[in-house]
PDB file of C-alpha atoms in Angstrom:
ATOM      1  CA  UNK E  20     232.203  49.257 215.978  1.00 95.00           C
ATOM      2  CA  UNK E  21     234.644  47.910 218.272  1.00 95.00           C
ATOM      3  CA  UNK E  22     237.845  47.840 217.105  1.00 95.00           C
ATOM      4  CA  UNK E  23     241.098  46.258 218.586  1.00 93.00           C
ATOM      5  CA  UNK E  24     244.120  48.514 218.603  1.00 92.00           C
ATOM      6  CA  UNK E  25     246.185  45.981 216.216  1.00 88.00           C
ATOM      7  CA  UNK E  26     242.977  46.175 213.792  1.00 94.00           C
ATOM      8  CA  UNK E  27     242.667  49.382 213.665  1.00 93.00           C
ATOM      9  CA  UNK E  28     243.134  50.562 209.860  1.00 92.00           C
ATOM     10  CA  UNK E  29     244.441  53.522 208.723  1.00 93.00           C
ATOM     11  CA  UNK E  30     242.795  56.523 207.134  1.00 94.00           C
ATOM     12  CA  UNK E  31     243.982  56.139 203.967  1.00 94.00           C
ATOM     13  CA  UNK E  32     243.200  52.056 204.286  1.00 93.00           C
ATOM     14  CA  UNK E  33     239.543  52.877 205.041  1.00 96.00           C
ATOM     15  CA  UNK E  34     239.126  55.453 201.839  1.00 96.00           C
ATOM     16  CA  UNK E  35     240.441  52.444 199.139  1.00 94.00           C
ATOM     17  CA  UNK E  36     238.005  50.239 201.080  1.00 96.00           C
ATOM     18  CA  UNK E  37     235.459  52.598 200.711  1.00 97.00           C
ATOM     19  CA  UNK E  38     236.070  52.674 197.072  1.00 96.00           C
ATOM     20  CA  UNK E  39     237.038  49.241 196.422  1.00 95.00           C
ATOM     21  CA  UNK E  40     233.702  48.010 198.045  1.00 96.00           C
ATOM     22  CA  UNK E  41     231.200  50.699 197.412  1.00 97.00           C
ATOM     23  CA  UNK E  42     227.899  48.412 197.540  1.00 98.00           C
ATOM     24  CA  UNK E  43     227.226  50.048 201.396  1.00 98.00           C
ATOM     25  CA  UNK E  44     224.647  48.957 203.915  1.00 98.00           C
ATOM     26  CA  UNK E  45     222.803  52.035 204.504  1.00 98.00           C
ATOM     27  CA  UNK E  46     221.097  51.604 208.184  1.00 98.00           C
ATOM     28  CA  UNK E  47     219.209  55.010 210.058  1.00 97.00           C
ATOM     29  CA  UNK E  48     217.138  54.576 213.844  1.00 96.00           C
ATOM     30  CA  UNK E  49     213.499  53.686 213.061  1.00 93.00           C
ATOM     31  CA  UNK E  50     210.743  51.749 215.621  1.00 91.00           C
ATOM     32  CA  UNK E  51     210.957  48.785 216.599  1.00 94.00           C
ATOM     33  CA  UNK E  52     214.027  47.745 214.486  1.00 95.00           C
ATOM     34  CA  UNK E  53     216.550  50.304 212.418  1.00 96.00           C
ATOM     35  CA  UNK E  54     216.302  50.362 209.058  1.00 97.00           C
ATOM     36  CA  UNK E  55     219.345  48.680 206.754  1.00 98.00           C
ATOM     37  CA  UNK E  56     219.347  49.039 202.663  1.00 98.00           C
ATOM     38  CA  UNK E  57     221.643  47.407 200.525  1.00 98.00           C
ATOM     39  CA  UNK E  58     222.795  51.044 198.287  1.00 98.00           C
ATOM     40  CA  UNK E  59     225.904  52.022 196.092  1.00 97.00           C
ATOM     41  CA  UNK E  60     228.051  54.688 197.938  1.00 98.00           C
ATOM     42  CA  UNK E  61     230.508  56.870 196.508  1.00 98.00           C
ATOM     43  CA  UNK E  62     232.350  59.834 196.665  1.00 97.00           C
ATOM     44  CA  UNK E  63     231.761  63.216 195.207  1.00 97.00           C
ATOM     45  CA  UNK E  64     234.022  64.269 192.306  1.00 95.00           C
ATOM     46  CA  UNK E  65     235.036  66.852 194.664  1.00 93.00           C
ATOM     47  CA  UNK E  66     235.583  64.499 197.438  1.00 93.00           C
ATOM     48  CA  UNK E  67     237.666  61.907 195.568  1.00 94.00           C
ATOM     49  CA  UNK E  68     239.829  64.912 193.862  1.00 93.00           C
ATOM     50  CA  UNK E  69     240.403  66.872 197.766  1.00 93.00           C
ATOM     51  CA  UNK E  70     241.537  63.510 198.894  1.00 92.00           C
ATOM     52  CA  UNK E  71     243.673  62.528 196.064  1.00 91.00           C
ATOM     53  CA  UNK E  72     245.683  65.361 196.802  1.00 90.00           C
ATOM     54  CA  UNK E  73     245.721  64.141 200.750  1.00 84.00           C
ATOM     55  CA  UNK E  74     245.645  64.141 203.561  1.00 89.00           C
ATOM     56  CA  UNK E  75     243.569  61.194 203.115  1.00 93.00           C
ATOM     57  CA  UNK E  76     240.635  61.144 205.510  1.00 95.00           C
ATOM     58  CA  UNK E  77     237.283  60.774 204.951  1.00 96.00           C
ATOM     59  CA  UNK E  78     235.989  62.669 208.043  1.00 96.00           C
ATOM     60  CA  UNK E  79     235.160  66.329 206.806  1.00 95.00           C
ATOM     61  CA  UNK E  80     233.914  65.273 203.800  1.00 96.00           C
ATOM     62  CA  UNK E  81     230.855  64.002 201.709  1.00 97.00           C
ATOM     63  CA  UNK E  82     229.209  60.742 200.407  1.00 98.00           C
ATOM     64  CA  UNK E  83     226.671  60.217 198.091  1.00 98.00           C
ATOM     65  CA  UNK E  84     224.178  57.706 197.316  1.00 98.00           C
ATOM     66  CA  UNK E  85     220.357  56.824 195.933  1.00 98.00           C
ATOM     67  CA  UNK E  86     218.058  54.041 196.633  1.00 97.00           C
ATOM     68  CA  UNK E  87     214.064  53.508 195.299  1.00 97.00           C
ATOM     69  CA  UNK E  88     211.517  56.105 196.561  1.00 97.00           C
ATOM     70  CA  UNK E  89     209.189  53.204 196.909  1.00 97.00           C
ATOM     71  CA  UNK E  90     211.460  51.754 199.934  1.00 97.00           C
ATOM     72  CA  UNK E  91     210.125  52.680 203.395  1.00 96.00           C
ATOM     73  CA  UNK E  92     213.720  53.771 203.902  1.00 98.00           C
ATOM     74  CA  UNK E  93     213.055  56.646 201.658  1.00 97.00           C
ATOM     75  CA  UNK E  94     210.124  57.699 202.940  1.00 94.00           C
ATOM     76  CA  UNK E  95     211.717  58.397 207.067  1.00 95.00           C
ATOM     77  CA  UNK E  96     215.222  59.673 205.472  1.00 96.00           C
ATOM     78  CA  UNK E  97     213.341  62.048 203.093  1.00 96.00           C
ATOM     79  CA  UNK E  98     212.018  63.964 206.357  1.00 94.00           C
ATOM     80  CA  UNK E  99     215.390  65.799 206.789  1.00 95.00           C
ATOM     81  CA  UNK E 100     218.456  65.178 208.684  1.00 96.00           C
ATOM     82  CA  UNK E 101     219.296  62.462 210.285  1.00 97.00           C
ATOM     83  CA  UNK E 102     222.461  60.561 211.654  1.00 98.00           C
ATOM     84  CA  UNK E 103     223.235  57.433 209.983  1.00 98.00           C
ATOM     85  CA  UNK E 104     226.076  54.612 209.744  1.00 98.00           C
ATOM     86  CA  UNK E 105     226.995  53.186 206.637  1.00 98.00           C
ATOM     87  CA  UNK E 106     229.078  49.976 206.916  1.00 98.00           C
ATOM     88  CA  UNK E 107     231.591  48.562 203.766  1.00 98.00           C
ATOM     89  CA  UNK E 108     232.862  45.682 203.727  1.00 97.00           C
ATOM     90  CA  UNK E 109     235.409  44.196 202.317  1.00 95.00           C
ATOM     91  CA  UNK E 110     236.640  40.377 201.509  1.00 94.00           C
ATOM     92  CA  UNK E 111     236.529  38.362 204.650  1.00 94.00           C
ATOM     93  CA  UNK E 112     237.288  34.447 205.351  1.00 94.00           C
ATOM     94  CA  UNK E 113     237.159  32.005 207.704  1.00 94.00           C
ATOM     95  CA  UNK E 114     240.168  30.389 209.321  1.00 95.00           C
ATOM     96  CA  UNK E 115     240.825  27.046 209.964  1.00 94.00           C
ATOM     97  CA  UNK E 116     242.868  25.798 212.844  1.00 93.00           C
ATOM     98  CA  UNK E 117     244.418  23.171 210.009  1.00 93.00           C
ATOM     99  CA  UNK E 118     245.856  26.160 208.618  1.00 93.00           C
ATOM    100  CA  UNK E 119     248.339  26.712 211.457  1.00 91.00           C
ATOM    101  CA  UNK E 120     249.741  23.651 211.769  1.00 87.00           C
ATOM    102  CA  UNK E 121     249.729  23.347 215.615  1.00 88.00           C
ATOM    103  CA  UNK E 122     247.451  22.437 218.556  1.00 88.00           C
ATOM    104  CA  UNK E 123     245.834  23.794 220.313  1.00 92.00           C
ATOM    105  CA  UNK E 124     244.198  26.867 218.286  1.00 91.00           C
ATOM    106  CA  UNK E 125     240.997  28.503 218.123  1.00 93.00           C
ATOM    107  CA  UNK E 126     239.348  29.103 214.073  1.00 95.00           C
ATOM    108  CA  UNK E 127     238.672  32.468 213.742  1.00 95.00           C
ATOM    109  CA  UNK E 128     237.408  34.896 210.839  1.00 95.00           C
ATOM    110  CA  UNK E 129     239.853  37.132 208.963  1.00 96.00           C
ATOM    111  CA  UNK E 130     237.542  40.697 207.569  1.00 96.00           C
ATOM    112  CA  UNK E 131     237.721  44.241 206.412  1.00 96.00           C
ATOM    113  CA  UNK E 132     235.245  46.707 206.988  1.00 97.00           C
ATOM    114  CA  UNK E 133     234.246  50.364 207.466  1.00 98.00           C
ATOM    115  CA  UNK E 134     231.901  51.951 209.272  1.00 98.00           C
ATOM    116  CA  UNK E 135     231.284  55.503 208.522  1.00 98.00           C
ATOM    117  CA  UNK E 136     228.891  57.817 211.066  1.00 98.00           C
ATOM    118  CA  UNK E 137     227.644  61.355 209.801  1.00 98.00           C
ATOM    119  CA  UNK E 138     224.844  62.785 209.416  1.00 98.00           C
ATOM    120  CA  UNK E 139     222.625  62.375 206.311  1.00 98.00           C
ATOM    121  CA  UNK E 140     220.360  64.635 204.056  1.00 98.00           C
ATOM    122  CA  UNK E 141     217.792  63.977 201.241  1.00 98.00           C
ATOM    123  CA  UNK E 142     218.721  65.696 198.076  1.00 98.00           C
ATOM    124  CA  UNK E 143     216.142  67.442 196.046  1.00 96.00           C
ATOM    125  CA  UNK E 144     214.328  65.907 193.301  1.00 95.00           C
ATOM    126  CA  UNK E 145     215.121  66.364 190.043  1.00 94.00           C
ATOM    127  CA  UNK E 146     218.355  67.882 188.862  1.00 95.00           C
ATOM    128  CA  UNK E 147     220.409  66.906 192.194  1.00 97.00           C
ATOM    129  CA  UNK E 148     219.550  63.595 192.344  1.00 97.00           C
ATOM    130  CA  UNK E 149     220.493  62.924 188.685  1.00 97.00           C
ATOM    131  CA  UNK E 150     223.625  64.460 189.170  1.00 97.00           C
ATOM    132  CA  UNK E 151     223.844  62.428 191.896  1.00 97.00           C
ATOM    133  CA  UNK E 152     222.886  59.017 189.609  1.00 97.00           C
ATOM    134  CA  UNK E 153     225.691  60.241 186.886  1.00 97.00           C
ATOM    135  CA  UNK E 154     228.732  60.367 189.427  1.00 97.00           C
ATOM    136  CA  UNK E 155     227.505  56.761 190.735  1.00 97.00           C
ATOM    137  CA  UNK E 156     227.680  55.405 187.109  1.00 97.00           C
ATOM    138  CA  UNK E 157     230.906  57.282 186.369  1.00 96.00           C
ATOM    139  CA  UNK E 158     232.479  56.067 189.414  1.00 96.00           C
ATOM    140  CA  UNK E 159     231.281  52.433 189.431  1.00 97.00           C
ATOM    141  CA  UNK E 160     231.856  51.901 185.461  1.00 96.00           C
ATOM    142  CA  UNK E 161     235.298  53.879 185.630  1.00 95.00           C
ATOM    143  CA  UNK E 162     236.183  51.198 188.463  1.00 94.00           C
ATOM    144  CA  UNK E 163     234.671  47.720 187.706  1.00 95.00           C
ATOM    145  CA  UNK E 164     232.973  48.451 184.197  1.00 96.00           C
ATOM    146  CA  UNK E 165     233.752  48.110 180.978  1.00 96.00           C
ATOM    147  CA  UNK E 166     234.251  51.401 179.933  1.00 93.00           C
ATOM    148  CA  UNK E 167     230.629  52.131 178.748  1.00 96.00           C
ATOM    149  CA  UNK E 168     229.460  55.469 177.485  1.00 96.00           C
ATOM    150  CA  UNK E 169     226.596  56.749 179.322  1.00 96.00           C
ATOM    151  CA  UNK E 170     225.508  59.378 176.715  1.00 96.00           C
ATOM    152  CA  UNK E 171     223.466  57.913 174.729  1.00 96.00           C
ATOM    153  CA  UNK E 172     221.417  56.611 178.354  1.00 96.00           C
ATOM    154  CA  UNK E 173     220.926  60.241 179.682  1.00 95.00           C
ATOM    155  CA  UNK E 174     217.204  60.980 178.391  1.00 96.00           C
ATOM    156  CA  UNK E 175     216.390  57.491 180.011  1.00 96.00           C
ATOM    157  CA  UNK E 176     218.172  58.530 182.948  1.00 96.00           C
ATOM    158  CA  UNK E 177     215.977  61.938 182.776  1.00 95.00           C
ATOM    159  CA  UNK E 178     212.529  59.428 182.618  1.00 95.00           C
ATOM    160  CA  UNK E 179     213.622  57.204 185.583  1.00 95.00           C
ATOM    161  CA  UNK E 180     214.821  59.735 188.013  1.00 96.00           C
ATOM    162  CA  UNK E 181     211.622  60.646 189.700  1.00 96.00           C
ATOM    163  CA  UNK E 182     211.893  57.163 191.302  1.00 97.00           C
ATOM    164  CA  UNK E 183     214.829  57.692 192.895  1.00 97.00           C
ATOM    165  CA  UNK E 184     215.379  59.407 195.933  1.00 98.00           C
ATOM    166  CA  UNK E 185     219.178  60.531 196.377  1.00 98.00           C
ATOM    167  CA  UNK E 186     221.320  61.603 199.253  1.00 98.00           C
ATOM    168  CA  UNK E 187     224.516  63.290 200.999  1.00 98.00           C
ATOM    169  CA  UNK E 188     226.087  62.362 204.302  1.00 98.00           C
ATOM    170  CA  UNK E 189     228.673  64.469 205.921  1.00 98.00           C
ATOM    171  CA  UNK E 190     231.168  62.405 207.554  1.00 98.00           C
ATOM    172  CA  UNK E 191     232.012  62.733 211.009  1.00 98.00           C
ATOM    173  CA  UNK E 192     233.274  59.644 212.563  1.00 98.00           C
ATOM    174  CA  UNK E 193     234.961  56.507 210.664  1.00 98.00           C
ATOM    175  CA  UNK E 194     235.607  52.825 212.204  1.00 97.00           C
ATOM    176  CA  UNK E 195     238.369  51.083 209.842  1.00 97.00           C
ATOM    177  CA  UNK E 196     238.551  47.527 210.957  1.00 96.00           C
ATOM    178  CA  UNK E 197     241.326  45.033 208.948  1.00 96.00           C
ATOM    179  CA  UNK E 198     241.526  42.026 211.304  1.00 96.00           C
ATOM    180  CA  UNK E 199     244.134  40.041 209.312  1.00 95.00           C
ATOM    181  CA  UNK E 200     245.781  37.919 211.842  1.00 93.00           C
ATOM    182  CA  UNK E 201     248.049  40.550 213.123  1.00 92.00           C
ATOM    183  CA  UNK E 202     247.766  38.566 216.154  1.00 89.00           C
ATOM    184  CA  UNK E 203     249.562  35.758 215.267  1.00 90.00           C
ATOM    185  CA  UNK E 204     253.795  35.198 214.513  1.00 90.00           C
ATOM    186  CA  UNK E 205     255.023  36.192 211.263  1.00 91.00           C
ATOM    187  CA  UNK E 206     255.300  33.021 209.743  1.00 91.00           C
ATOM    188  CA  UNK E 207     251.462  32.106 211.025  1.00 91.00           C
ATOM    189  CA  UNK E 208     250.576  35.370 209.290  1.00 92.00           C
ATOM    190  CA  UNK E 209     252.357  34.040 206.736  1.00 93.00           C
ATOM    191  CA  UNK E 210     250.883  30.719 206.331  1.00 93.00           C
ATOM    192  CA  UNK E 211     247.538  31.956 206.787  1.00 94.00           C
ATOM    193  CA  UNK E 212     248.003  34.539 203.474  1.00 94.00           C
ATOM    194  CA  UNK E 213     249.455  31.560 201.381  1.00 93.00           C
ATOM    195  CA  UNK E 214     246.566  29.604 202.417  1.00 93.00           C
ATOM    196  CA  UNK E 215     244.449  32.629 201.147  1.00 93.00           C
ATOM    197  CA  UNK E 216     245.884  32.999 198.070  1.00 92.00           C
ATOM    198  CA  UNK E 217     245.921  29.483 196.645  1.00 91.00           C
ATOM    199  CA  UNK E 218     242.240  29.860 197.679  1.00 86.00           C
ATOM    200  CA  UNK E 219     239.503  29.187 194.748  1.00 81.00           C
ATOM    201  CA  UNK E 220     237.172  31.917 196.189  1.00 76.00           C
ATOM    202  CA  UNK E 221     237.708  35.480 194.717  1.00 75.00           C
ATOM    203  CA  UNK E 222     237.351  37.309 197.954  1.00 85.00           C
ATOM    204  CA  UNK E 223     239.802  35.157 199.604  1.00 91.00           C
ATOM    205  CA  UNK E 224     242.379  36.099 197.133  1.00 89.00           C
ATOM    206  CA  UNK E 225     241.618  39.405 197.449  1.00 90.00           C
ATOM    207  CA  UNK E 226     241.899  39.174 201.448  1.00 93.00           C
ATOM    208  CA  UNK E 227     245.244  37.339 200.721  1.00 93.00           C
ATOM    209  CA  UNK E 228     246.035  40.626 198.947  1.00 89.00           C
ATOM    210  CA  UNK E 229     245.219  42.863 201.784  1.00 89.00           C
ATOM    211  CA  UNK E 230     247.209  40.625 204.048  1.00 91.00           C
ATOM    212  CA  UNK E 231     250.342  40.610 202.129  1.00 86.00           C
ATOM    213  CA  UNK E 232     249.933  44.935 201.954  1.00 80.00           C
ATOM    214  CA  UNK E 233     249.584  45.112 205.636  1.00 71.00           C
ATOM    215  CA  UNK E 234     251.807  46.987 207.689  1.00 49.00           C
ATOM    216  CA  UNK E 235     252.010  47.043 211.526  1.00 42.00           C
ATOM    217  CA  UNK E 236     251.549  51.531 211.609  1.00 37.00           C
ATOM    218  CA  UNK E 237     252.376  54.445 209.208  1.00 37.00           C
ATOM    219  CA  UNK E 238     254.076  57.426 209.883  1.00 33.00           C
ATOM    220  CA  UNK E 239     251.360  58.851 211.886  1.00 37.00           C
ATOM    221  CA  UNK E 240     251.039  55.629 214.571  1.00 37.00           C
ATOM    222  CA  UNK E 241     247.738  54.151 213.348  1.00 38.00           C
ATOM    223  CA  UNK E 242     247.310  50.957 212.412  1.00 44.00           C
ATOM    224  CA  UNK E 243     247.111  49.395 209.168  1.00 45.00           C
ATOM    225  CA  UNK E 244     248.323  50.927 205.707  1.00 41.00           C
ATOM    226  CA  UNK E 245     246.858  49.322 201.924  1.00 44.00           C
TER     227      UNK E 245
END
């Protein structure tokens, strides 16, 4: 992904993206066209408790994820290794030149996203893969649920699992990109983050949030701190 200096977003920006939006868009190389599936991403309970304790990058480190043995997907990734790129995205919005307040502009489209490059592995069946299926729900429940209990779920877990095929992917390279109008004045910036926030979409409040959290570098001279 290319990504303008002034967009470029931190480490630690793309690891609470990663989180925040874990609903990943799983793409390896296949003939004539790759192949892209929609698939929840996390981290390892190792991985989230190495980085907690910082520094935070993701590169070095491990994702997980499972998708249905029935996709085609499955059936090249289950081969062996292979590189892949997972992309997260975050909340995104369109810009209107109204917003500014001055002539002549150009609209434009304020985003988030991550693009993570590593290379990926098939988990065995069985054990591995439900382990694999227990982190996702403790993860995704912990962080957007409702505090369910998956106990009394575990046997049906145990009946489903040979339909699910689950993997790893070792991180090598990571693309943060938080394009948030950091080309623009401070009061544009401004106005564009008000405009956000009294937004009725949920994603543009959210990108209103980013926005207002965005810094110009952190101590180490990259770009863009959450």
């Amino acid at each position: 992904m290319y990504v303008p200096e002034f967009y470029q977003g931190s480490p630690s920006a793309a690891v609470a993206l990663v989180r925040a939006s874990p609903l990943a868009t799983l793409t390896t190389s296949a003939d004539p066209v790759p192949y892209a599936t929609h698939v929840p991403v996390v981290l390892p309970a190792a991985t989230a408790d190495a980085l907690s304790r910082g520094p935070v990058d993701l590169r070095g480190h491990r994702l997980i994820g499972h998708l249905n043995r029935a996709n085609p997907h499955w059936q090249q990734i289950s081969q062996g290794e292979t590189p892949a790129l997972v992309i997260f995205r975050g909340p995104d919005g369109y810009v209107s030149p109204e917003v500014y307040g001055y002539s002549p502009a150009a609209p434009t489209w304020n985003f988030t996203a991550v693009h993570v490059r590593g290379t990926l592995r098939p988990l065995p069946a069985g054990d591995a893969t439900l382990a694999v299926i227990h982190r996702t729900v403790q993860e995704l429940e912990s962080r957007f649920g409702l505090g369910w209990d998956m106990t009394d779920s575990l046997d049906y877990f145990a009946r489903i699992v040979p339909g699910v095929g689950a993997f790893e992917m070792e991180v090598e390279h990571v693309d943060a990109m938080f394009k948030l109008s950091q080309e623009q004045s401070e009061n544009v910036r401004d106005t564009v983050t008000r405009h956000f926030s009294g937004c009725p979409h949920g994603t543009h409040r959210e990108l209103a949030h980013h926005m207002g959290q965005f810094t110009k570098a952190d101590d180490s001279g990259s770009r863009g701190t959450l």
